[in-house]
PDB file of C-alpha atoms in Angstrom:
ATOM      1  CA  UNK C   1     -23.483  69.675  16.746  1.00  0.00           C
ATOM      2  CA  UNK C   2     -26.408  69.880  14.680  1.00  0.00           C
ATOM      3  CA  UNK C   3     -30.088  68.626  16.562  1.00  0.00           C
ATOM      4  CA  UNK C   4     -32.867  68.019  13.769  1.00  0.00           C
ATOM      5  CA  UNK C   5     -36.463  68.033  15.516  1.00  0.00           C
ATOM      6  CA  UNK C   6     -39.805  65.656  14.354  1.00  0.00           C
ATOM      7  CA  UNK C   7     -43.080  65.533  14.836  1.00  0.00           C
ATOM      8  CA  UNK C   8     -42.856  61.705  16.018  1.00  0.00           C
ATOM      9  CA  UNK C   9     -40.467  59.083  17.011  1.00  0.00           C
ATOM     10  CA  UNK C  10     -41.451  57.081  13.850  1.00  0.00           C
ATOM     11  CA  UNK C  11     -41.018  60.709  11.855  1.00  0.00           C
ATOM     12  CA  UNK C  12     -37.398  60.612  13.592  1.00  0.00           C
ATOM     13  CA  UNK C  13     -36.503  57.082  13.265  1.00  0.00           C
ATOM     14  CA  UNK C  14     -37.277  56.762   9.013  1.00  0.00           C
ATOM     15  CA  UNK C  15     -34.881  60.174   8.887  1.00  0.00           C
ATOM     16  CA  UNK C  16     -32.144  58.507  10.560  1.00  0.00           C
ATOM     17  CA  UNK C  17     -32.561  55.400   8.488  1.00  0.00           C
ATOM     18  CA  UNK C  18     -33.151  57.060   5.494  1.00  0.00           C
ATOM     19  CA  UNK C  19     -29.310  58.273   6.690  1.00  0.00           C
ATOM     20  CA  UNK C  20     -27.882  54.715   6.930  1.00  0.00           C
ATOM     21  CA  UNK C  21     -30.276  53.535   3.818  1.00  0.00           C
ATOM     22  CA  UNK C  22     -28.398  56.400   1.890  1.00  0.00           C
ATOM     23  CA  UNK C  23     -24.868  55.029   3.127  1.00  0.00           C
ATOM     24  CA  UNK C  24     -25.373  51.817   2.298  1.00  0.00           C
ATOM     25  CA  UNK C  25     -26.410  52.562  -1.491  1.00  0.00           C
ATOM     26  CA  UNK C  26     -23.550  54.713  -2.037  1.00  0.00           C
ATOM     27  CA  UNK C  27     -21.383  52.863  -0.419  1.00  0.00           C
ATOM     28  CA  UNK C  28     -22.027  48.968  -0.233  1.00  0.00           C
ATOM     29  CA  UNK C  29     -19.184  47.942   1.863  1.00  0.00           C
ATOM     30  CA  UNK C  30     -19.834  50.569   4.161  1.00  0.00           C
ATOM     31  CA  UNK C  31     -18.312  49.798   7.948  1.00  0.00           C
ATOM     32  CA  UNK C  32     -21.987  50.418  10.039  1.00  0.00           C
ATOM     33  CA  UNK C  33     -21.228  50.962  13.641  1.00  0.00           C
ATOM     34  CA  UNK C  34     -25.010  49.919  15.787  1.00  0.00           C
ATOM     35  CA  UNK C  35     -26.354  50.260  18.583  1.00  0.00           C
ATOM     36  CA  UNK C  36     -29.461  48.413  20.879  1.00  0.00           C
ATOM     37  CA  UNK C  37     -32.056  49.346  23.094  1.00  0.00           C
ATOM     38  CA  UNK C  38     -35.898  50.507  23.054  1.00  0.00           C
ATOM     39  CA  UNK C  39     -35.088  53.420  21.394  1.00  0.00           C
ATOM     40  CA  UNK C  40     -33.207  51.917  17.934  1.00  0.00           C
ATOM     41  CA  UNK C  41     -36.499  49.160  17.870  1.00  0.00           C
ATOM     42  CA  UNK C  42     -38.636  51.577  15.172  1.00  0.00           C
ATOM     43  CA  UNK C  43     -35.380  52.374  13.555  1.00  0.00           C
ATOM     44  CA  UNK C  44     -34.539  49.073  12.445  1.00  0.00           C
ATOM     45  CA  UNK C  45     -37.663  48.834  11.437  1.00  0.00           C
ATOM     46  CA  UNK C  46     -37.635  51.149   9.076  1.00  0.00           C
ATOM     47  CA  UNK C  47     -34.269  50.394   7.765  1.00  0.00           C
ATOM     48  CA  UNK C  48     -35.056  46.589   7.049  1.00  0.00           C
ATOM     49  CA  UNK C  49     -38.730  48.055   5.619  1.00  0.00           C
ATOM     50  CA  UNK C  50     -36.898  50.276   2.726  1.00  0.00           C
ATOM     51  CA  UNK C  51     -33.760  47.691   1.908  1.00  0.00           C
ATOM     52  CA  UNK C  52     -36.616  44.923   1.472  1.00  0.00           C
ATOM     53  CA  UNK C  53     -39.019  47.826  -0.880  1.00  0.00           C
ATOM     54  CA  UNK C  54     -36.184  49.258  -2.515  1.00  0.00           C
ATOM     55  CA  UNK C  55     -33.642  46.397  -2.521  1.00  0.00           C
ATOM     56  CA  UNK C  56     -29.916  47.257  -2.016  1.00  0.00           C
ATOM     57  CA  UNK C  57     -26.787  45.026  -2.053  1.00  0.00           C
ATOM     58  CA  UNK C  58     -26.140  44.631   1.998  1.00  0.00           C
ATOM     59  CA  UNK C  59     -23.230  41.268   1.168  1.00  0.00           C
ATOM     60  CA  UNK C  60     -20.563  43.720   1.660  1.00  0.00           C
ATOM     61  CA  UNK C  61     -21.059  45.362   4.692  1.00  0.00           C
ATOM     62  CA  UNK C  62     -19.584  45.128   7.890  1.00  0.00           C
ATOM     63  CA  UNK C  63     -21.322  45.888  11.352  1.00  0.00           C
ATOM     64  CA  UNK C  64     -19.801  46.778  14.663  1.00  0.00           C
ATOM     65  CA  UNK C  65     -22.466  47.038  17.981  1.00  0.00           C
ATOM     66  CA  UNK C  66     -21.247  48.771  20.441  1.00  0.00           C
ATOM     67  CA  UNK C  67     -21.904  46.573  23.195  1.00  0.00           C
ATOM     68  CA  UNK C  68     -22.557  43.387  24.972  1.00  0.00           C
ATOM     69  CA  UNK C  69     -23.644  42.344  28.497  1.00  0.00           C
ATOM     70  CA  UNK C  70     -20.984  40.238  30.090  1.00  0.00           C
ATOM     71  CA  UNK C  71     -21.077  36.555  31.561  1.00  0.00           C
ATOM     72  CA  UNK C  72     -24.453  36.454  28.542  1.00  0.00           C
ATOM     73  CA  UNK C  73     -24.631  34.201  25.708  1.00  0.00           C
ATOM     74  CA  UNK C  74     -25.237  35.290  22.676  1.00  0.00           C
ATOM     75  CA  UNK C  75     -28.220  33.141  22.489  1.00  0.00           C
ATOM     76  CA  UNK C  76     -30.056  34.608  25.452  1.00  0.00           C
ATOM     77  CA  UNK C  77     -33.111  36.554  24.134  1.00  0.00           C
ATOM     78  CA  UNK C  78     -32.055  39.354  25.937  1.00  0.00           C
ATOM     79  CA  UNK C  79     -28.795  39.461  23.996  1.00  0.00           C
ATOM     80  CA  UNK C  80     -27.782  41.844  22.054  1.00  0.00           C
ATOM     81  CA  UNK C  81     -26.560  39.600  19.485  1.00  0.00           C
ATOM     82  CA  UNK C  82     -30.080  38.480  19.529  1.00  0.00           C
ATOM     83  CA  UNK C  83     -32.132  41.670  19.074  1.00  0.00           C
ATOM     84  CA  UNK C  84     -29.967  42.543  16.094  1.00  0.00           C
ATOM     85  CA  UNK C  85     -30.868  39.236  14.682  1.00  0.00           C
ATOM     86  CA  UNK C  86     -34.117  39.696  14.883  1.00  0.00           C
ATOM     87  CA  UNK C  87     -34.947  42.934  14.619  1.00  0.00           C
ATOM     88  CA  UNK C  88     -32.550  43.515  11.453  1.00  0.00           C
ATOM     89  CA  UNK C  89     -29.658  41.447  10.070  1.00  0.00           C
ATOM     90  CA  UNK C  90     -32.114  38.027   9.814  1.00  0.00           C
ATOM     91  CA  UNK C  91     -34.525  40.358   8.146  1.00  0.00           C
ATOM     92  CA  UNK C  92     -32.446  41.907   5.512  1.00  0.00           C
ATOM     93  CA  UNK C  93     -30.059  38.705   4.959  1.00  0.00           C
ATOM     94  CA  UNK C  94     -27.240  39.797   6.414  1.00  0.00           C
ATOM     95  CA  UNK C  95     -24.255  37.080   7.186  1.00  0.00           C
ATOM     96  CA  UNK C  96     -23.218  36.933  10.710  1.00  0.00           C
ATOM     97  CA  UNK C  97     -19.647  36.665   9.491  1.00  0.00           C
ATOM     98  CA  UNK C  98     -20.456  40.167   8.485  1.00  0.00           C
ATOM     99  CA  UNK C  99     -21.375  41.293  12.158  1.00  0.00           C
ATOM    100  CA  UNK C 100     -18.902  41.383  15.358  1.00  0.00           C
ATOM    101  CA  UNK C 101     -19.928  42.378  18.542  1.00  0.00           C
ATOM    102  CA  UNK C 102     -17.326  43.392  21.397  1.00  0.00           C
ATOM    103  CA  UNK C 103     -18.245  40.267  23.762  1.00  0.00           C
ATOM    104  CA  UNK C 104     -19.292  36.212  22.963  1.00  0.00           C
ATOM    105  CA  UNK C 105     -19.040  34.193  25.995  1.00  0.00           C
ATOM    106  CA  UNK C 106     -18.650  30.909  23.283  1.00  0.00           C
ATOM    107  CA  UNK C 107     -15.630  32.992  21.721  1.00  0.00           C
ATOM    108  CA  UNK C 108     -14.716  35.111  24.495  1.00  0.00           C
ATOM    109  CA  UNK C 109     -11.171  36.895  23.084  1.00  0.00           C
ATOM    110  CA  UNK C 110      -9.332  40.551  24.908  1.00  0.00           C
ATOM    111  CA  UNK C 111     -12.065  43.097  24.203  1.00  0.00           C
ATOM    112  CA  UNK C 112      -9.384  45.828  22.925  1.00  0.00           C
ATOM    113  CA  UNK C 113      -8.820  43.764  19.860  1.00  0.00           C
ATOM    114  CA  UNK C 114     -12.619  44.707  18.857  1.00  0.00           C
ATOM    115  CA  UNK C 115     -10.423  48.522  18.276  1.00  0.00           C
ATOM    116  CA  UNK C 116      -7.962  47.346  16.038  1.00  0.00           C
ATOM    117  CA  UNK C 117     -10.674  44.996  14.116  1.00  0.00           C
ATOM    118  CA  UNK C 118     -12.514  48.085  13.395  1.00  0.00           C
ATOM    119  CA  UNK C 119      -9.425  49.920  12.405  1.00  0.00           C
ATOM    120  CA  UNK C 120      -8.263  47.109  10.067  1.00  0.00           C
ATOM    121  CA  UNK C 121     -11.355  47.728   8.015  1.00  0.00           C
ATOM    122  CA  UNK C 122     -10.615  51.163   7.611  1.00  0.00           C
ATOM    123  CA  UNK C 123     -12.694  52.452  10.726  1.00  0.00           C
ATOM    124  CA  UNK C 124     -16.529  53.222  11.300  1.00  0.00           C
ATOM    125  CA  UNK C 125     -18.251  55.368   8.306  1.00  0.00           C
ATOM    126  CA  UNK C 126     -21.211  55.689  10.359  1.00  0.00           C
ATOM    127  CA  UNK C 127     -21.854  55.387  14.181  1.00  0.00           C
ATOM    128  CA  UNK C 128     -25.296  54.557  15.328  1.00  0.00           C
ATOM    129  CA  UNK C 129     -26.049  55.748  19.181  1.00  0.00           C
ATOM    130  CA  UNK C 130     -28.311  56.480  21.671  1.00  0.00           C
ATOM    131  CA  UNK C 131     -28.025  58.134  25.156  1.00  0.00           C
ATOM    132  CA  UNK C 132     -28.644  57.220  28.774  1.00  0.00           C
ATOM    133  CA  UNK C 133     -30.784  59.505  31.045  1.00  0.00           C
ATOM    134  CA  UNK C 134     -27.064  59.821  32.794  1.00  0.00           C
ATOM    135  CA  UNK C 135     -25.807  60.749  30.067  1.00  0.00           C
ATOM    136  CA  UNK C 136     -23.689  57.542  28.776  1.00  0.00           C
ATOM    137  CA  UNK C 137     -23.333  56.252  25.222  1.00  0.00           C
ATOM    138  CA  UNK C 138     -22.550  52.724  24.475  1.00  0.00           C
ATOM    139  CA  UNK C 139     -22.270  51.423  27.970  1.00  0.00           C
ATOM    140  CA  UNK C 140     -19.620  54.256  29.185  1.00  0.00           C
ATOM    141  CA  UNK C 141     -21.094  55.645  32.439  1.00  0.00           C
ATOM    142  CA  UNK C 142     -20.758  58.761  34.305  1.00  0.00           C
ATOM    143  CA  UNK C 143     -16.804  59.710  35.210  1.00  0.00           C
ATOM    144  CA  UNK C 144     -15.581  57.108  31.929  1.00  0.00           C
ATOM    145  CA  UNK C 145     -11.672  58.875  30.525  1.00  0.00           C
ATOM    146  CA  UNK C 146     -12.549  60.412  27.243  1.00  0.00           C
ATOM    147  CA  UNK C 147      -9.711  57.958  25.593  1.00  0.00           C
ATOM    148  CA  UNK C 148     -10.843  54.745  26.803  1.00  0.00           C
ATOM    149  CA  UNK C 149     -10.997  51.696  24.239  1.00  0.00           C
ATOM    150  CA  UNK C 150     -13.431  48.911  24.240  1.00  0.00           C
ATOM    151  CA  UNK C 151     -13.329  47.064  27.584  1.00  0.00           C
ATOM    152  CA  UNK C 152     -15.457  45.288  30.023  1.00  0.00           C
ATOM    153  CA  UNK C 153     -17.707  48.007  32.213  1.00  0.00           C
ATOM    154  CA  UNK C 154     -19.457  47.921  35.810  1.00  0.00           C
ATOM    155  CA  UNK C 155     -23.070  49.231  34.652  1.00  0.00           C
ATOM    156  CA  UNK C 156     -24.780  51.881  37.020  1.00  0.00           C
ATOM    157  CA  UNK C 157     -27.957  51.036  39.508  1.00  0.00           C
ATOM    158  CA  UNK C 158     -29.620  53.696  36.559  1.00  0.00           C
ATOM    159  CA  UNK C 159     -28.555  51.691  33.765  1.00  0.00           C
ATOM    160  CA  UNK C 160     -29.953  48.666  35.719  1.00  0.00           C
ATOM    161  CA  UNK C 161     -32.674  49.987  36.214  1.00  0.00           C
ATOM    162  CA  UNK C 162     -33.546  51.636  33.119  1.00  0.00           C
ATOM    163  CA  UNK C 163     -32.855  47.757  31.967  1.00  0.00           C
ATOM    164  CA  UNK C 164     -34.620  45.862  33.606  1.00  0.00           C
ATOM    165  CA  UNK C 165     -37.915  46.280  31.406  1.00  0.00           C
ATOM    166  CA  UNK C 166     -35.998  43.819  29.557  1.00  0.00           C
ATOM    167  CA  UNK C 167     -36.214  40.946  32.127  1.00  0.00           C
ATOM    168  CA  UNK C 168     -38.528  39.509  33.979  1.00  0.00           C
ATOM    169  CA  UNK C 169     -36.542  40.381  37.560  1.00  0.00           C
ATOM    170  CA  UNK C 170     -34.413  43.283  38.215  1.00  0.00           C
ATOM    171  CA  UNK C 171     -32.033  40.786  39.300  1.00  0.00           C
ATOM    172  CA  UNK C 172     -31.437  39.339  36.121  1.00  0.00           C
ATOM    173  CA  UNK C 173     -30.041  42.214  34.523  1.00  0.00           C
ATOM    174  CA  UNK C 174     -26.188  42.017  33.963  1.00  0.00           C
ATOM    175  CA  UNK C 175     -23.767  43.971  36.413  1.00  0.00           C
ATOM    176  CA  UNK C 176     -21.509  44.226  33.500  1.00  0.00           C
ATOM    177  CA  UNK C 177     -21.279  44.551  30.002  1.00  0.00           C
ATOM    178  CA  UNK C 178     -18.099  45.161  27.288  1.00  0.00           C
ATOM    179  CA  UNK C 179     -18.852  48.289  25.872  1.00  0.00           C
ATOM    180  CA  UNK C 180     -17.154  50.563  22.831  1.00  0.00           C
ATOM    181  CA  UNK C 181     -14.734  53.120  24.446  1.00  0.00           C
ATOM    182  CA  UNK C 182     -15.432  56.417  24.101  1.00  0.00           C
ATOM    183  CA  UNK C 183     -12.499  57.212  22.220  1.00  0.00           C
ATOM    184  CA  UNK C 184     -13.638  53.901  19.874  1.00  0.00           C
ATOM    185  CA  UNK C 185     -16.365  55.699  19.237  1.00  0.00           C
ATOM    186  CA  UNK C 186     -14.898  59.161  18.581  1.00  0.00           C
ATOM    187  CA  UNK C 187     -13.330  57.958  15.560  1.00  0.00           C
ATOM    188  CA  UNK C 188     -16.477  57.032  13.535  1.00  0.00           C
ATOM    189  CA  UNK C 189     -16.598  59.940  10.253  1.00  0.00           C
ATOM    190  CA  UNK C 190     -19.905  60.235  11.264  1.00  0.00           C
ATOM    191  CA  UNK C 191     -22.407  59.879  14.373  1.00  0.00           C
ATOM    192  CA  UNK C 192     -26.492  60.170  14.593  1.00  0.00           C
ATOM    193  CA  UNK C 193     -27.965  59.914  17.658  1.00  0.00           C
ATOM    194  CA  UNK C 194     -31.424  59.267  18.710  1.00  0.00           C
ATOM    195  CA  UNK C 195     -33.669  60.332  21.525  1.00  0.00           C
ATOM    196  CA  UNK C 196     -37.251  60.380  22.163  1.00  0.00           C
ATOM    197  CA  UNK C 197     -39.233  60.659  24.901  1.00  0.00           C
ATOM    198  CA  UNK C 198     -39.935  62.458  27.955  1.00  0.00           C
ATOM    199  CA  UNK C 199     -37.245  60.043  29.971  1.00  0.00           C
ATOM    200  CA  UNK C 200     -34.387  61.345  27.531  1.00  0.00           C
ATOM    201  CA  UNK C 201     -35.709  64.914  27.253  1.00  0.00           C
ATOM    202  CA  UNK C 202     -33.358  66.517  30.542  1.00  0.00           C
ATOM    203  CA  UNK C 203     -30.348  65.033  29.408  1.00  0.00           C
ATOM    204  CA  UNK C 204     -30.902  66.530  25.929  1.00  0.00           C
ATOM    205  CA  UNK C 205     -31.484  69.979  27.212  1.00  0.00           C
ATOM    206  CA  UNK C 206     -28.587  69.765  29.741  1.00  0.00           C
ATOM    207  CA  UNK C 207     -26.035  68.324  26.811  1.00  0.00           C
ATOM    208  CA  UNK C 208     -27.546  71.012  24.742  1.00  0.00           C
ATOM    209  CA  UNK C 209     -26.749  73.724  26.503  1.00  0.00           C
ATOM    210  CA  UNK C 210     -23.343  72.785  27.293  1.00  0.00           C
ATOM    211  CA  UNK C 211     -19.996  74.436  25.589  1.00  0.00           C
ATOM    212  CA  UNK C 212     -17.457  72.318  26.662  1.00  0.00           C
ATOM    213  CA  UNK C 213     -16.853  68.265  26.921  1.00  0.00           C
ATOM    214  CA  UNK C 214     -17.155  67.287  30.691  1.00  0.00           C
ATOM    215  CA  UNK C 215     -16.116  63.264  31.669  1.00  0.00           C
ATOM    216  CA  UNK C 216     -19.413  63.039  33.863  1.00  0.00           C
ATOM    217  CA  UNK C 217     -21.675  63.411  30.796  1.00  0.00           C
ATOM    218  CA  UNK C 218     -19.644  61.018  28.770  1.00  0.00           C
ATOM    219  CA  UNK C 219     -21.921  61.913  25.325  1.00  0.00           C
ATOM    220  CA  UNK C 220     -20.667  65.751  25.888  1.00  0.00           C
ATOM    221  CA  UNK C 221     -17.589  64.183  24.027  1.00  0.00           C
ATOM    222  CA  UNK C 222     -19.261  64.672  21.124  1.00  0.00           C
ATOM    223  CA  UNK C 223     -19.459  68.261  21.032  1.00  0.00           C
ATOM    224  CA  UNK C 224     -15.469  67.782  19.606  1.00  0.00           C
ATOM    225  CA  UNK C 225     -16.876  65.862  17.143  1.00  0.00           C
ATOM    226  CA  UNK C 226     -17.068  67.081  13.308  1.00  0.00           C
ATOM    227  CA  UNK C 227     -20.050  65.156  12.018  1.00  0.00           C
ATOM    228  CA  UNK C 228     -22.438  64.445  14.689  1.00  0.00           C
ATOM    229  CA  UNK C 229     -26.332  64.987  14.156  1.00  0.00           C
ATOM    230  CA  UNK C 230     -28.828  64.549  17.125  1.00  0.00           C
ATOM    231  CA  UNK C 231     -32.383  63.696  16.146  1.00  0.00           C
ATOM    232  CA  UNK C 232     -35.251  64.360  18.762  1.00  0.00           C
ATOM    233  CA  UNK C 233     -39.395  63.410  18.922  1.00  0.00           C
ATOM    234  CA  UNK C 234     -41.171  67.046  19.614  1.00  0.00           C
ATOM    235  CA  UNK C 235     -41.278  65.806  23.464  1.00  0.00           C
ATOM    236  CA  UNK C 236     -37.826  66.630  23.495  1.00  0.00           C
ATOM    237  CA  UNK C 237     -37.496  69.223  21.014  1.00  0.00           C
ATOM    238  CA  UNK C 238     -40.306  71.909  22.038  1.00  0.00           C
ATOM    239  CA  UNK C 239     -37.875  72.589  24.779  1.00  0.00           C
ATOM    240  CA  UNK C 240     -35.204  73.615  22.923  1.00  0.00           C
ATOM    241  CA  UNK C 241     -33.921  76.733  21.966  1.00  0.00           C
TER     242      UNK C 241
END
């Protein structure tokens, strides 16, 4: 498991898009597997900034986010479905027949059939993720089976919490979301994930020092994984060996 350290978050975030930018130009129906949150926000931007400077075909691509809050349609702001719009696809021109997500209350369908969608297309060349200060990826929390499929998740009061920046009320946020299994996610080729910040800096430490895979830290998983890079700000990364 490889980490790569930067100076700054916006350092960090044009690396890991320069990653995906690189995918997409070599390989322009690429199957992109995405992910939400504060953390991706600079990312996108810096994706969508070098596809609009240095124009690339993006018409054959498919996209895969690995969540959804539950019960939410996908024209609440605070939808997932919306951020992507808005932070990338809208600004890049991609279709939304080109994008699935695991949950549409207007289409609602069995979430496990968001696995074998994926695996029709020939699976995920490149999995986009962040991490929880718990530890979770996607929205698998603490004590998830390491071979669980896509499926509709309780979140955690720290997932809540760590949430509700997103709402106006605490009590807004969703109790549950459908989320990318673990094992869904284990079969990407390959997986970057990004953390900055002091708030992700213990888990970072803890997964880094870690040997083996253990179900309460569901992103030690990907210490079994083949192809996974881990890119930190310095506020994470001057504490590691």
């Amino acid at each position: 498991m490889k980490i790569s350290v930067f100076e700054t978050k916006e350092a960090a975030s044009k690396y890991a898009s320069d990653i995906f930018y690189e995918q997409i130009k070599k390989q322009p129906n690429s199957v992109l597997g995405l992910a939400t949150g504060g953390t991706m926000s600079t990312f996108y931007e810096k994706l969508s900034g070098s596809i609009n400077e240095n124009p690339i075909d993006v018409k054959k691509l498919n996209t895969f986010n690995l969540d959804e809050y539950y019960e939410i349609t996908s024209e609440n702001p605070q939808s997932y479905h919306a951020y992507m719009k808005t932070l990338f696809f809208d600004k890049v021109g991609i279709d939304s027949a080109q994008t699935h997500f695991p949950y549409q209350k207007e289409h609602q369908e069995d979430p496990s059939l968001y696995d074998q969608q994926i695996d029709a297309l020939g699976g995920i060349d490149i999995q986009l993720l962040g991490i929880g200060r718990n530890g979770h990826i996607g929205f698998n929390e603490p004590n998830t089976p390491f071979n669980s499929i896509t499926r509709v998740v309780d979140l955690s009061e720290t997932t809540i919490q760590d949430n509700a920046r997103f709402f106006e009320d605490i009590n807004e946020v969703p109790k549950q979301a459908v989320s990318m299994g673990i094992s869904t996610i284990m079969k990407a080729k390959r997986i970057i994930l990004l953390a900055f910040g002091e708030a992700k800096k213990d888990i970072i430490i803890e997964l880094s020092k870690m040997t083996t895979p253990d179900e309460n830290i569901p992103a030690s998983i990907l210490l079994t994984h083949p192809n996974v890079e881990i890119i930190v700000d310095k506020t994470i990364g001057e504490y590691l060996n």
